[in-house]
CSV table of C-alpha atoms in Angstrom, one decimal:
chain,number,residue,atom,x,y,z
A,1,GLY,CA,61.0,73.7,115.6
A,2,ASP,CA,62.6,75.8,112.9
A,3,MET,CA,66.1,76.9,113.8
A,4,VAL,CA,66.5,80.6,113.0
A,5,ASP,CA,69.9,82.2,113.0
A,6,SER,CA,69.4,85.8,113.7
A,7,ASN,CA,72.8,86.6,112.2
A,8,SER,CA,71.9,85.5,108.8
A,9,PRO,CA,68.3,86.4,108.0
A,10,LEU,CA,68.6,85.5,104.4
A,11,ARG,CA,70.1,82.1,104.9
A,12,SER,CA,66.8,80.3,104.7
A,13,THR,CA,65.7,81.6,101.3
A,14,SER,CA,66.8,81.0,97.8
A,15,LYS,CA,64.2,83.3,96.3
A,16,PRO,CA,65.4,86.7,94.9
A,17,VAL,CA,65.3,89.2,97.7
A,18,HIS,CA,64.4,92.9,97.5
A,19,VAL,CA,66.1,95.1,100.0
A,20,PHE,CA,64.1,98.1,101.3
A,21,VAL,CA,65.3,100.8,103.7
A,22,ALA,CA,62.7,103.3,104.9
A,23,GLY,CA,60.4,102.2,102.1
A,24,LYS,CA,62.9,102.8,99.4
A,25,GLU,CA,64.3,99.9,97.4
A,26,ILE,CA,68.0,99.7,97.7
A,27,THR,CA,70.1,98.9,94.5
A,28,SER,CA,73.4,100.1,95.9
A,29,VAL,CA,75.1,99.2,99.2
A,30,SER,CA,78.1,100.9,100.7
A,31,PHE,CA,79.9,99.3,103.6
A,32,ALA,CA,81.2,101.7,106.3
A,33,GLU,CA,84.9,102.5,106.5
A,34,GLY,CA,86.5,100.8,109.4
A,35,ARG,CA,84.7,97.5,108.8
A,36,THR,CA,87.2,94.6,108.5
A,37,THR,CA,84.9,91.7,107.7
A,38,ILE,CA,81.7,91.2,105.7
A,39,PRO,CA,79.8,88.4,107.4
A,40,ALA,CA,78.6,85.2,105.8
A,41,TYR,CA,75.3,85.5,103.8
A,42,THR,CA,75.3,89.4,104.2
A,43,LEU,CA,73.5,90.0,100.9
A,44,ARG,CA,72.8,86.5,99.7
A,45,ASN,CA,70.2,86.4,96.9
A,46,CYS,CA,69.7,90.2,97.0
A,47,ALA,CA,69.0,90.1,93.3
A,48,TYR,CA,68.3,93.8,92.8
A,49,ILE,CA,71.6,95.2,94.2
A,50,LYS,CA,73.6,96.6,91.3
A,51,THR,CA,76.6,98.0,93.0
A,52,ILE,CA,78.5,97.4,96.2
A,53,SER,CA,81.2,99.5,97.6
A,54,LEU,CA,83.8,97.8,99.8
A,55,PRO,CA,85.8,99.9,102.3
A,56,LYS,CA,89.6,100.2,102.3
A,57,GLY,CA,90.9,98.2,105.2
A,58,LEU,CA,88.5,95.4,104.7
A,59,LYS,CA,90.2,92.0,105.5
A,60,SER,CA,87.8,89.3,104.5
A,61,ILE,CA,84.6,88.7,102.7
A,62,GLY,CA,82.5,85.9,104.3
A,63,TYR,CA,81.0,82.7,103.1
A,64,SER,CA,78.3,83.2,100.4
A,65,ALA,CA,78.2,86.9,101.3
A,66,PHE,CA,77.1,88.0,97.8
A,67,SER,CA,76.1,84.7,96.2
A,68,GLY,CA,73.0,85.0,94.0
A,69,CYS,CA,73.3,88.8,93.7
A,70,THR,CA,72.2,88.5,90.1
A,71,GLY,CA,72.0,92.2,89.4
A,72,LEU,CA,75.6,93.0,90.6
A,73,GLU,CA,77.6,94.3,87.8
A,74,ARG,CA,81.1,95.0,89.1
A,75,VAL,CA,83.2,94.2,92.1
A,76,ASP,CA,86.3,96.0,93.2
A,77,ILE,CA,88.1,94.1,95.9
A,78,PRO,CA,90.4,96.3,98.1
A,79,SER,CA,94.1,95.2,98.4
A,80,THR,CA,93.6,94.7,102.2
A,81,VAL,CA,91.3,91.7,101.6
A,82,THR,CA,93.5,88.7,101.9
A,83,THR,CA,90.6,86.1,101.9
A,84,ILE,CA,87.5,85.7,99.7
A,85,GLU,CA,85.6,82.9,101.3
A,86,ASP,CA,83.8,80.0,99.6
A,87,TYR,CA,80.8,80.7,97.4
A,88,CYS,CA,81.3,84.5,98.0
A,89,PHE,CA,80.2,85.8,94.5
A,90,GLU,CA,78.7,82.6,93.1
A,91,LYS,CA,75.7,82.9,90.7
A,92,CYS,CA,76.3,86.6,90.2
A,93,SER,CA,75.1,86.3,86.6
A,94,SER,CA,75.4,90.0,85.7
A,95,LEU,CA,78.9,90.4,87.0
A,96,THR,CA,81.1,91.6,84.1
A,97,LYS,CA,84.1,93.0,86.0
A,98,VAL,CA,86.0,91.7,89.0
A,99,ILE,CA,89.0,93.7,90.1
A,100,LEU,CA,91.3,91.8,92.4
A,101,SER,CA,94.1,93.8,93.9
A,102,GLU,CA,97.7,93.1,94.8
A,103,GLY,CA,97.4,91.8,98.3
A,104,ASN,CA,94.6,89.4,97.7
A,105,VAL,CA,96.0,86.0,98.7
A,106,SER,CA,93.3,83.4,98.8
A,107,ILE,CA,90.1,82.8,96.9
A,108,GLY,CA,87.7,80.2,98.2
A,109,ARG,CA,85.9,77.3,96.5
A,110,TYR,CA,83.1,78.1,94.1
A,111,ALA,CA,83.8,81.8,94.8
A,112,PHE,CA,82.8,83.0,91.3
A,113,GLN,CA,81.1,79.9,90.0
A,114,SER,CA,78.4,80.4,87.3
A,115,ASP,CA,79.3,84.1,86.8
A,116,TYR,CA,78.8,83.6,83.1
A,117,SER,CA,78.9,87.4,82.1
A,118,LEU,CA,82.6,87.5,83.1
A,119,THR,CA,84.7,87.8,79.9
A,120,SER,CA,88.1,88.0,81.6
A,121,PHE,CA,89.5,87.3,85.0
A,122,GLU,CA,92.8,88.4,86.4
A,123,PHE,CA,94.4,86.9,89.6
A,124,PRO,CA,97.1,89.3,91.1
A,125,ALA,CA,100.7,88.4,91.6
A,126,SER,CA,100.0,88.0,95.3
A,127,ILE,CA,97.6,85.1,94.8
A,128,LYS,CA,98.6,81.9,96.7
A,129,THR,CA,95.4,79.8,96.7
A,130,ILE,CA,92.7,79.3,94.1
A,131,GLY,CA,89.8,77.3,95.5
A,132,HIS,CA,88.1,74.3,93.9
A,133,HIS,CA,85.7,75.2,91.1
A,134,CYS,CA,86.6,78.9,91.7
A,135,LEU,CA,85.5,79.9,88.1
A,136,TYR,CA,83.5,76.8,87.4
A,137,GLY,CA,80.9,77.3,84.7
A,138,CYS,CA,82.1,80.8,83.8
A,139,LYS,CA,81.4,80.0,80.1
A,140,GLY,CA,81.8,83.6,78.9
A,141,LEU,CA,85.5,83.8,79.8
A,142,THR,CA,87.8,84.6,76.9
A,143,SER,CA,90.9,84.9,79.1
A,144,ILE,CA,92.2,84.1,82.5
A,145,THR,CA,95.4,85.8,83.7
A,146,VAL,CA,97.4,84.6,86.7
A,147,LYS,CA,100.2,87.0,87.5
A,148,ALA,CA,101.8,84.9,90.3
A,149,ILE,CA,105.3,83.8,89.5
A,150,ASP,CA,105.1,81.0,92.1
A,151,VAL,CA,102.4,78.6,91.0
A,152,PRO,CA,99.4,79.0,93.3
A,153,GLN,CA,97.7,76.1,95.1
A,154,GLY,CA,94.8,75.0,93.0
A,155,ASP,CA,93.1,71.9,91.6
A,156,ASP,CA,91.9,70.4,88.4
A,157,GLY,CA,88.4,71.8,88.7
A,158,MET,CA,89.3,75.5,89.1
A,159,PHE,CA,88.4,76.6,85.6
A,160,LEU,CA,86.1,73.8,84.4
A,161,GLY,CA,83.4,74.9,82.0
A,162,SER,CA,85.5,77.5,80.2
A,163,ASN,CA,88.1,76.7,77.6
A,164,CYS,CA,89.8,80.0,77.2
A,165,PRO,CA,93.6,80.6,77.4
A,166,ILE,CA,95.2,81.0,80.8
A,167,TYR,CA,98.0,83.5,80.7
A,168,VAL,CA,100.8,83.2,83.3
A,169,PRO,CA,104.3,84.9,83.7
A,170,GLU,CA,106.6,83.8,80.9
A,171,GLU,CA,109.3,82.5,83.2
A,172,SER,CA,106.7,80.3,85.0
A,173,VAL,CA,104.9,78.7,82.0
A,174,GLU,CA,106.7,75.4,82.4
A,175,ALA,CA,106.2,75.3,86.2
A,176,TYR,CA,102.4,75.8,85.7
A,177,LYS,CA,102.2,73.3,82.9
A,178,THR,CA,103.9,70.6,84.9
A,179,SER,CA,102.4,71.3,88.3
A,180,GLU,CA,100.3,68.5,89.6
A,181,GLN,CA,97.3,70.8,90.2
A,182,TRP,CA,97.5,72.7,86.9
A,183,LYS,CA,98.5,70.0,84.4
A,184,ASN,CA,94.9,69.4,83.3
A,185,PHE,CA,95.0,73.0,81.9
A,186,ALA,CA,98.5,72.7,80.3
A,187,ASN,CA,97.3,73.0,76.8
A,188,ARG,CA,95.6,76.3,77.6
A,189,ILE,CA,98.6,77.9,79.5
A,190,LEU,CA,100.4,80.7,77.6
A,191,PRO,CA,102.9,83.4,78.5
A,192,ILE,CA,101.6,86.8,79.5
A,193,MET,CA,102.7,89.0,76.6
A,194,ALA,CA,104.7,92.1,77.5
A,195,GLU,CA,102.8,95.3,76.8
A,196,GLY,CA,103.1,96.2,73.2
A,197,ASP,CA,103.7,92.6,72.0
A,198,ASP,CA,101.3,91.4,69.3
């Protein structure tokens, strides 16, 4: 028989899903204060959600939680979120702004894959791990900034499909360029300019 996992009602579909509550179509979702995790597949393929509001105190965002939310335009990740799981915001093709906060440590594999409306992406200084193909196929990117002084764990597929500059702290440029996991991107790595520099 068909296995149905009651915890992830959307898992079985790849079609765009409309969300209705009391007969009204929902385009905005706000998660309650006090919630610490957003489970896997929570809004997967909910194509008509434009905005989500994540509560302060949230610690992790689950596997594929918002993948395929093609209407989602902006994501603001609170500083309490240490982990963004694999595929979390993959195929969010309208996403133009992702704000990661100081405190975010780990971003999963394929987390923002194919988000081709992103024009810039900034990893905070706290970032320690950037997953495989994290920004794969984000062909709209004109800049990637990584504020971490210690070179984060990564791999040679992190930023495939874009060819924009990757800005890193000036004192760490050489460390990034010579790191085993980053050397594929060496010719794109440049120092973050101090404010006011041209």
